CSV table of C-alpha atoms and ligand atoms in Angstrom, one decimal:
chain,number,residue,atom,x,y,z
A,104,UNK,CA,-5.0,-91.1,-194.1
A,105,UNK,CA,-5.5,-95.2,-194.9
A,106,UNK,CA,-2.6,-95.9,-198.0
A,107,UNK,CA,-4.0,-99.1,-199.6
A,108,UNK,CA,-0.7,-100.4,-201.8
A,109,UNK,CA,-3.0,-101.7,-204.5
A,110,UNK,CA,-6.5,-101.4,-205.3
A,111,UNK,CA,-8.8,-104.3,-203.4
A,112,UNK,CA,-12.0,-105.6,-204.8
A,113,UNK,CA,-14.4,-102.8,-205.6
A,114,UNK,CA,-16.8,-103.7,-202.3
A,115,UNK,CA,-13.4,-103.4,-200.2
A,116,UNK,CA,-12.8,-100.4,-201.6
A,117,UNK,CA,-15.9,-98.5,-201.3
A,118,UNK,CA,-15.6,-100.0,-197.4
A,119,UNK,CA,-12.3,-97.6,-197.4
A,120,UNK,CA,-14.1,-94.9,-199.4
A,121,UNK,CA,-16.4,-95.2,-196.2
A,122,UNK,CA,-14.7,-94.9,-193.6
A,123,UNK,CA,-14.5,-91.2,-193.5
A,124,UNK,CA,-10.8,-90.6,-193.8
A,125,UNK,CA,-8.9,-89.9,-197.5
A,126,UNK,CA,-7.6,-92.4,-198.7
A,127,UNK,CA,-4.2,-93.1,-201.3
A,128,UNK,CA,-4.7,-96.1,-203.3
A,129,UNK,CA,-2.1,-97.5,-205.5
A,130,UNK,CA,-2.8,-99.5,-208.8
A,131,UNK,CA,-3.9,-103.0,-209.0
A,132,UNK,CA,0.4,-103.5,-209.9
A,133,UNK,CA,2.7,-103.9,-206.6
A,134,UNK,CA,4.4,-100.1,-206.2
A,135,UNK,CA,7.7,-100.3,-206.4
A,136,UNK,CA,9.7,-99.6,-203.4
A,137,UNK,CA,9.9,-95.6,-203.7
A,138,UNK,CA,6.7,-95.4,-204.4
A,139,UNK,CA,6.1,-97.3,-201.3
A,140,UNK,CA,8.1,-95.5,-199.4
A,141,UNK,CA,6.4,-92.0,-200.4
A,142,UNK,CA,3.3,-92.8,-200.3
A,143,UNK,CA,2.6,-94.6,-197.1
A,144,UNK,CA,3.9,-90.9,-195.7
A,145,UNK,CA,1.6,-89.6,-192.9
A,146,UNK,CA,-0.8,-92.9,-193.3
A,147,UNK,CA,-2.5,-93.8,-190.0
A,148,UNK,CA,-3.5,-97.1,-191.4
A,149,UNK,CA,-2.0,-99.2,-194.3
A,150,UNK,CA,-3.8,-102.5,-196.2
A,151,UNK,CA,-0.9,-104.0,-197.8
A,152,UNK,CA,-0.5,-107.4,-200.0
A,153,UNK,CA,1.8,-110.0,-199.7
A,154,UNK,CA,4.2,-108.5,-202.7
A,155,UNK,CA,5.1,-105.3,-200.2
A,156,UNK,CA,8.0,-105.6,-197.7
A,157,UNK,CA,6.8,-103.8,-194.8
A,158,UNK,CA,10.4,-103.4,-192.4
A,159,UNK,CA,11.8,-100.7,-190.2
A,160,UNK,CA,12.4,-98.7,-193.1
A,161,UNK,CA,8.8,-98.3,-194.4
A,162,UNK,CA,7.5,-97.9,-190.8
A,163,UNK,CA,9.7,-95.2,-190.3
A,164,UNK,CA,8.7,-93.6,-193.6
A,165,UNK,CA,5.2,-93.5,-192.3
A,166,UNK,CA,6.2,-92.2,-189.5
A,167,UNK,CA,4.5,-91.8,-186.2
A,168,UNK,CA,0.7,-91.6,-187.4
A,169,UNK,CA,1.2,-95.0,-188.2
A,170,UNK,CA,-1.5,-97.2,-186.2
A,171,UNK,CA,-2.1,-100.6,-188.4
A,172,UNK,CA,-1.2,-102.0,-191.1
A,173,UNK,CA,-3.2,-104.9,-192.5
A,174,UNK,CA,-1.7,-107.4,-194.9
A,175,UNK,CA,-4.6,-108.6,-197.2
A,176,UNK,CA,-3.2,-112.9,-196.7
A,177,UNK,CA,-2.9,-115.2,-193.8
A,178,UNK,CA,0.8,-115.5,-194.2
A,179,UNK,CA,3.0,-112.4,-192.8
A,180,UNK,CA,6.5,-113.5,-193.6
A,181,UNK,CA,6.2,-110.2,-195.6
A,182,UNK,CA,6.4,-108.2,-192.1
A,183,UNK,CA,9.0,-107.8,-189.6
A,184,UNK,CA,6.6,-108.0,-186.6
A,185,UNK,CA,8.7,-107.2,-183.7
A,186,UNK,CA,9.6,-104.0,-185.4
A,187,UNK,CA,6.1,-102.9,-185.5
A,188,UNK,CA,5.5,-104.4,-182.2
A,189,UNK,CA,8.5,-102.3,-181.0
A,190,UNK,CA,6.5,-99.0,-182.5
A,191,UNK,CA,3.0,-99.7,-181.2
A,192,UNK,CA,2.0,-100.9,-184.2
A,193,UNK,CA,-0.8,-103.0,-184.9
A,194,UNK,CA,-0.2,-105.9,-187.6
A,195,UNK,CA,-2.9,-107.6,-188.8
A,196,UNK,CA,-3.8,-110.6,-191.5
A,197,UNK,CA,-6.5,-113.0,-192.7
A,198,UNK,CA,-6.9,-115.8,-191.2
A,199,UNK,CA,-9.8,-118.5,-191.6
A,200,UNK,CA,-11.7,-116.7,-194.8
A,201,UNK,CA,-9.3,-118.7,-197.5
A,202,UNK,CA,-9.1,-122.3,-196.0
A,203,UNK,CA,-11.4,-124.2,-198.5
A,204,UNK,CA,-10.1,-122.1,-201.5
A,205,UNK,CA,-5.9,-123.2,-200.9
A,206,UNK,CA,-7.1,-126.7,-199.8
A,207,UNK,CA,-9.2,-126.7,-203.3
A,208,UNK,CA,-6.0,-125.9,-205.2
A,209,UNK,CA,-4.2,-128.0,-203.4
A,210,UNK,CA,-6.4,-130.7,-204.2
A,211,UNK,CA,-6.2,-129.5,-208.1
A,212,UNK,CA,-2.3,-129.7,-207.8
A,213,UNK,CA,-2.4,-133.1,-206.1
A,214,UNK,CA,-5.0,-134.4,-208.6
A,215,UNK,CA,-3.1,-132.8,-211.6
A,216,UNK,CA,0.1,-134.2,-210.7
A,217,UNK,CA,-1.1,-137.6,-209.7
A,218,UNK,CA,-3.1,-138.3,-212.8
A,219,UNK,CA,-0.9,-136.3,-214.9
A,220,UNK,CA,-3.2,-133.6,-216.6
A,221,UNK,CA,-0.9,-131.6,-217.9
A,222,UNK,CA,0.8,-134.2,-219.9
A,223,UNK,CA,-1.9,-135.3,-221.4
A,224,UNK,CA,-3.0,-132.1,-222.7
A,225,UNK,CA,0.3,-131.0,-223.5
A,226,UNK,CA,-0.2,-134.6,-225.8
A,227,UNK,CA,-3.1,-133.3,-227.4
A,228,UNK,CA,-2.4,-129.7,-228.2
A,229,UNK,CA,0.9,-130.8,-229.8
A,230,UNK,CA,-1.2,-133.0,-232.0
A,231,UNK,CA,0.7,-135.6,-230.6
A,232,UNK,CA,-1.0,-138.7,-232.8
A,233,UNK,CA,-2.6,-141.1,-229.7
A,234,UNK,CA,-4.6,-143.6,-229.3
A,235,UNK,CA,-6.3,-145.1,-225.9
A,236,UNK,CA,-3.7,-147.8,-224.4
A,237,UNK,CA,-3.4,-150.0,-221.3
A,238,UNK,CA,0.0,-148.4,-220.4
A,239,UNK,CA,-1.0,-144.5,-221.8
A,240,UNK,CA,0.0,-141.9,-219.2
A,241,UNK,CA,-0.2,-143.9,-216.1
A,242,UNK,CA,-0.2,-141.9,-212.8
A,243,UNK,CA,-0.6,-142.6,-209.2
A,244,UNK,CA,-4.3,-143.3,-207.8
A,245,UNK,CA,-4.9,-141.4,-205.2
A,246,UNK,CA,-7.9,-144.5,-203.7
A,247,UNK,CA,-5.8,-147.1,-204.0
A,248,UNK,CA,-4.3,-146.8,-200.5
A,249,UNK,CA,-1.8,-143.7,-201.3
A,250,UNK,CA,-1.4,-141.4,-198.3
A,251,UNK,CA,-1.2,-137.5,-198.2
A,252,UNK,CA,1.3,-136.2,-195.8
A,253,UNK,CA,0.3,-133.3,-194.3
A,254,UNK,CA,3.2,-130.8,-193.1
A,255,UNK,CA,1.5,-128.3,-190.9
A,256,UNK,CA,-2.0,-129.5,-189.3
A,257,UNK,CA,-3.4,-126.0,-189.3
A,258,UNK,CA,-6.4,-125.0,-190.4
A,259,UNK,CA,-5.4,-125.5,-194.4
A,260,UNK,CA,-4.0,-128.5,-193.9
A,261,UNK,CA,-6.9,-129.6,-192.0
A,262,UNK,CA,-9.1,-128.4,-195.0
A,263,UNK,CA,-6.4,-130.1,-197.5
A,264,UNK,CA,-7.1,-133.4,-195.5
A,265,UNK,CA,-10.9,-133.2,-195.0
A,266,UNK,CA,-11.0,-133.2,-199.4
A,267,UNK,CA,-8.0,-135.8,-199.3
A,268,UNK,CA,-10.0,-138.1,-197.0
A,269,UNK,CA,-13.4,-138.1,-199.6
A,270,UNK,CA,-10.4,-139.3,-202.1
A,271,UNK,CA,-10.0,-142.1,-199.5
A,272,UNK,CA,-6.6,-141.5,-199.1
A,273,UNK,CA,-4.8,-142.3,-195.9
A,274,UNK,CA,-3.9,-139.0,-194.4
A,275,UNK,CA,-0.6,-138.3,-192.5
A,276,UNK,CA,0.0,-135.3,-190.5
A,277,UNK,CA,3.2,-133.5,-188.3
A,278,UNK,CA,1.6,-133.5,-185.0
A,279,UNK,CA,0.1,-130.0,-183.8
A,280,UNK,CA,-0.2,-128.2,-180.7
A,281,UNK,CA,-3.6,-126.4,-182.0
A,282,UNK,CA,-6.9,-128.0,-180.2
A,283,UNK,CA,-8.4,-130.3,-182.6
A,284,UNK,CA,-11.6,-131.3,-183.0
A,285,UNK,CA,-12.6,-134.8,-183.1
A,286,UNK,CA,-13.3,-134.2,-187.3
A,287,UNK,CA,-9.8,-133.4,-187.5
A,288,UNK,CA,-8.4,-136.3,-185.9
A,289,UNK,CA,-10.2,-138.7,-187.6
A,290,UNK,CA,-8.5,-141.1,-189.7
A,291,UNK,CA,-5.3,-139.0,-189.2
A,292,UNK,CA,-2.0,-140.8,-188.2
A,293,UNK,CA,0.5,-138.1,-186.5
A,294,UNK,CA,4.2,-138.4,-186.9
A,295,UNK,CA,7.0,-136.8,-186.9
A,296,UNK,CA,8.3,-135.1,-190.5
A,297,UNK,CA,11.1,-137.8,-191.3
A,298,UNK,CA,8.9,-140.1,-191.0
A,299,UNK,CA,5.9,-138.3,-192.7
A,300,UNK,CA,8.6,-137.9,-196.0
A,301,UNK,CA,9.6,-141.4,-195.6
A,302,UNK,CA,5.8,-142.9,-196.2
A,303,UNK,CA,3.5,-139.8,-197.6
A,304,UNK,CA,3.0,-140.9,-201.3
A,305,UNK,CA,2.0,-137.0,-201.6
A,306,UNK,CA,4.0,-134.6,-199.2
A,307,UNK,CA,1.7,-131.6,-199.1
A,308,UNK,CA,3.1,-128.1,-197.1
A,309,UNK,CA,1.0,-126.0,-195.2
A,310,UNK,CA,3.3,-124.6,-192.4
A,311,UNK,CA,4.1,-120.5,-191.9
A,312,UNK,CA,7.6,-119.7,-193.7
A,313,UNK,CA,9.6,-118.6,-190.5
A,314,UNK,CA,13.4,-119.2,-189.5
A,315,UNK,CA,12.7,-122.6,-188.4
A,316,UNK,CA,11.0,-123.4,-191.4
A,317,UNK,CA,13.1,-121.5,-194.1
A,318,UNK,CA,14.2,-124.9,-196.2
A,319,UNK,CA,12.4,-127.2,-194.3
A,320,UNK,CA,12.4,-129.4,-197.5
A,321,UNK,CA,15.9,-129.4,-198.2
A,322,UNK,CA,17.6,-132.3,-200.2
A,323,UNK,CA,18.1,-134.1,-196.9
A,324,UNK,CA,14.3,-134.1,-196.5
A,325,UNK,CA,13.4,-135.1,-200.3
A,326,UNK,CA,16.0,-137.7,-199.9
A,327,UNK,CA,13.7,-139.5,-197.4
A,328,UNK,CA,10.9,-139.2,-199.8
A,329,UNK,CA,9.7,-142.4,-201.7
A,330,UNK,CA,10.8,-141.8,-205.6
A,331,UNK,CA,7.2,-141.8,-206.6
A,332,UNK,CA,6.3,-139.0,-204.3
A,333,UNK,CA,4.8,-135.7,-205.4
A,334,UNK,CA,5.8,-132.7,-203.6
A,335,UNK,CA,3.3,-130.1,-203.5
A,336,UNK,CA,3.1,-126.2,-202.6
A,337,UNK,CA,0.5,-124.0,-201.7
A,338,UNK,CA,2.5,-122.7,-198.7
A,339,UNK,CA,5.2,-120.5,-199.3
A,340,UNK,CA,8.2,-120.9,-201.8
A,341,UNK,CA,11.1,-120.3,-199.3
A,342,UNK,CA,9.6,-123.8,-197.1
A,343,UNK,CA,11.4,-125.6,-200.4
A,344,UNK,CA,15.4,-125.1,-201.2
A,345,UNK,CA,14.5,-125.0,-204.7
A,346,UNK,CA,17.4,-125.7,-206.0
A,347,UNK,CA,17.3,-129.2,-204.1
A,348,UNK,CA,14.2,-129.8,-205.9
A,349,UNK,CA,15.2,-129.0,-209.1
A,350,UNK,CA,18.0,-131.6,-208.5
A,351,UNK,CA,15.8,-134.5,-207.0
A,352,UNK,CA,13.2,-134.3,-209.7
A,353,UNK,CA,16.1,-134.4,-212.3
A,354,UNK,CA,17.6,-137.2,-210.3
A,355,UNK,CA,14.6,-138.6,-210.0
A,356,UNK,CA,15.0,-138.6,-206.3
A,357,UNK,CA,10.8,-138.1,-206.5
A,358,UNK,CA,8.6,-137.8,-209.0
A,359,UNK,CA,7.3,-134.8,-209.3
A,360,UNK,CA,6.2,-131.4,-207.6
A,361,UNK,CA,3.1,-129.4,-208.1
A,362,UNK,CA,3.9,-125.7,-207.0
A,363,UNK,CA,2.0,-122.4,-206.9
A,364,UNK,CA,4.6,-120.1,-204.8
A,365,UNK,CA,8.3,-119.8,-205.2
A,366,UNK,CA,11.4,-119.0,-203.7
A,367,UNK,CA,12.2,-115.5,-205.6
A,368,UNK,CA,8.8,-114.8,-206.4
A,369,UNK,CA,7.3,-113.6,-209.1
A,370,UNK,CA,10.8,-115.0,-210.9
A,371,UNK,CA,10.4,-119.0,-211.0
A,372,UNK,CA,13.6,-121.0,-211.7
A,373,UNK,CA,13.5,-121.7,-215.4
A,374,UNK,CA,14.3,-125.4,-214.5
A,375,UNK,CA,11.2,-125.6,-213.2
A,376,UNK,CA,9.4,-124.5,-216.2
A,377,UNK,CA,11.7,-126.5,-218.6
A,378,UNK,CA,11.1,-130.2,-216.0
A,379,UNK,CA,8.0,-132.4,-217.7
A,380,UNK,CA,7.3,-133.6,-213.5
A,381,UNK,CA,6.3,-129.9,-212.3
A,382,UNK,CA,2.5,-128.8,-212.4
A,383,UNK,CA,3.1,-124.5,-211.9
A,384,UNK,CA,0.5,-121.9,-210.8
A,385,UNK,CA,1.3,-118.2,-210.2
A,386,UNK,CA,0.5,-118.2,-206.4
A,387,UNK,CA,-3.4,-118.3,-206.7
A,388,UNK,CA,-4.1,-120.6,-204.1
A,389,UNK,CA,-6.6,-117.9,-202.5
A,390,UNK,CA,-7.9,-116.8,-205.9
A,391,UNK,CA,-11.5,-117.3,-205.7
A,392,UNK,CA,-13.3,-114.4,-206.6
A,393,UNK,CA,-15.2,-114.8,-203.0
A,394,UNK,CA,-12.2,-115.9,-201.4
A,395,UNK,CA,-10.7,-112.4,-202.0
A,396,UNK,CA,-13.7,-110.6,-201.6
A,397,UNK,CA,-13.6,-112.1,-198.1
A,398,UNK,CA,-9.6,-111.4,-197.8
A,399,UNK,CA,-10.2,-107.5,-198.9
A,400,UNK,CA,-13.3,-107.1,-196.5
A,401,UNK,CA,-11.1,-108.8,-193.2
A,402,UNK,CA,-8.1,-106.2,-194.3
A,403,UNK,CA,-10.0,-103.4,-194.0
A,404,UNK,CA,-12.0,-104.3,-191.6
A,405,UNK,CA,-9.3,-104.5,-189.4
A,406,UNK,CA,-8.0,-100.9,-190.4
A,407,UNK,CA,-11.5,-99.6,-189.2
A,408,UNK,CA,-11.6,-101.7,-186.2
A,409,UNK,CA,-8.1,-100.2,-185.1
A,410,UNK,CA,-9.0,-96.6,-186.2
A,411,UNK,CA,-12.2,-96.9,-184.3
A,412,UNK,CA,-10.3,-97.9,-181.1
A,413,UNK,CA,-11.4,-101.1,-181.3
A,414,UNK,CA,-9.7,-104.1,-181.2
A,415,UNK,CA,-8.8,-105.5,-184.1
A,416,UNK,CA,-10.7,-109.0,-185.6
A,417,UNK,CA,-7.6,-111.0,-186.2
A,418,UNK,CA,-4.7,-109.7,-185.0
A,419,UNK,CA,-1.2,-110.6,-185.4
A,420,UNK,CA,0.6,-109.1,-182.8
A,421,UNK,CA,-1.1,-108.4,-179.2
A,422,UNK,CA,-1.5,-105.1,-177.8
A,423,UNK,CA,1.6,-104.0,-179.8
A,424,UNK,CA,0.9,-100.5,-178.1
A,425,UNK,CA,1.3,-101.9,-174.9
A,426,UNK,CA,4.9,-102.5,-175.6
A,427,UNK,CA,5.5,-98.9,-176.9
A,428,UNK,CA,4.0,-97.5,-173.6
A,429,UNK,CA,5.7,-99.3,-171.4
B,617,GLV,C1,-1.5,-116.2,-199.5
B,617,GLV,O1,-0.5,-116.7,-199.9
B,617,GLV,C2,-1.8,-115.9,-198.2
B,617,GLV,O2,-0.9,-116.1,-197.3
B,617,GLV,O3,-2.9,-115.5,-197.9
């Protein structure tokens, strides 16, 4: 049996529908945790989302059929990894198919923020009475020299950069151990993060949430910033100690922030909301209709490939099986 937590995009699902196995599919709503529990019962494979916490407890409750379990989204701090590595279980995720649509709406949150868009139409649907003036609504320009910090060269950030550099801004990056090509390095200065906060004009996050990076801005870090720096997020919400940020942008510490993921997602610190320097998406930085369509197809894909006996296309863990075995 493949348990798919919440229905995909109607080609993905028919690939399940294909794949010759029945198949329990949960609405296009997150189950909530019994539900979860219950249904994943008996699954061999599972395609999950980034809204389901998948822990020793639901790989237990799927017990030992249990071969994959695909999360539909590149990041996996949704998983505990080394306890499916300890069962011989396969975790996969998506990788490389939502690159250009999270560096596009990064690029909307930069451009948004910088140029203050959402002023200026919170102006006119308040019928706020205006008129065109030299010192109306100024914002920062992103060609007049301003640099984009990059935090997390990988292959969003690259993407964020490659737009950020037709802007003609300068680009900053925290140096990377992934081979780059000689695209990538162009024009890009490396340096380490303090320094990166100190100078970025934008600071723009694209690392994994981990350990290490769990409040990796913290108000240490948004104290280095310049005050007319714009924070953005199209990373993960726990990256940011929200709280700090709530805090500098009322300080004034920086300008602004331009976020689409939070730290107690989907709940969004009503300081946030109420702050006229925040620009705020509901986590849809991979929300292009072919962007998902690709996301859906990978997830499955990989279910099949590891059904099939086949190794999977983009695997998290490595030969988890191996470890089980011995
Ligand atoms: C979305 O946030 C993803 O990690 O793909």
């Amino acid at each position: 049996m493949i348990y798919v937590t919440r229905t995909l995009t109607d080609t993905a699902m028919a690939l399940v529908h294909s794949l010759g196995r029945p198949v329990v599919c949960g609405e296009e709503d997150p189950p909530d945790r019994a539900t979860l529990l219950r249904l994943v019962a008996g699954a061999e494979g599972v395609v999950c989302t980034l809204t389901e916490r998948i822990d020793a407890e639901f790989l237990d409750a799927a017990g030992p059929s249990l071969r994959v379990v695909a999360n539909t989204a590149v990041g996996y701090d949704n998983i505990d990894v080394a306890a499916a590595t300890e069962r011989g279980i396969q975790i996969t995720n998506t990788p490389g198919v939502l690159d250009g649509a999270t560096a596009d709406l990064t690029m909307a949150l930069i451009l948004a923020a910088a140029r203050r868009v959402l002023d200026g139409d919170r102006l006119l649907r308040e019928r706020t009475p205006w008129i065109w003036g030299p010192r109306m609504l100024l914002g920062l320009d992103l060609s007049a020299g301003a640099s984009l910090g990059v935090v997390g060269y990988g292959r969003i950030g690259r993407a964020v950069a490659r737009r950020a550099r037709a802007f003609d801004m300068e680009i900053l990056a925290t140096p990377t151990s992934s081979p780059l090509s000689e695209d990538d390095r162009r024009g890009v200065e490396f340096v380490e993060l303090p320094e990166l906060l100190e100078r970025a004009d934008v600071v723009s996050l694209h690392c994994p949430l981990t350990p290490a990076t769990r409040h990796l801005i913290d108000a240490d870090a948004m104290g280095r910033m310049k005050r007319t720096a714009i924070l953005v997020n199209t990373a993960r919400g726990g990256i940011v100690d929200e709280e700090a940020l709530v805090k500098a942008l009322r300080a004034g510490t920086i300008a602004g922030a331009a976020l689409d993921v939070f730290e107690g997602e989907p709940a969004v610190n009503p300081a946030l909301v109420e702050l006229g320097n925040t620009v705020l998406t509901p986590h849809i930085g991979s929300a292009g209709t072919a962007t998902r369509e690709r996301m859906c197809h990978l997830s499955v894909s990989n279910v099949a490939a590891v059904l099939d006996g086949r190794e999977p296309l983009t695997p998290v863990n490595l030969h988890p099986g191996a470890t089980a075995d011995g």
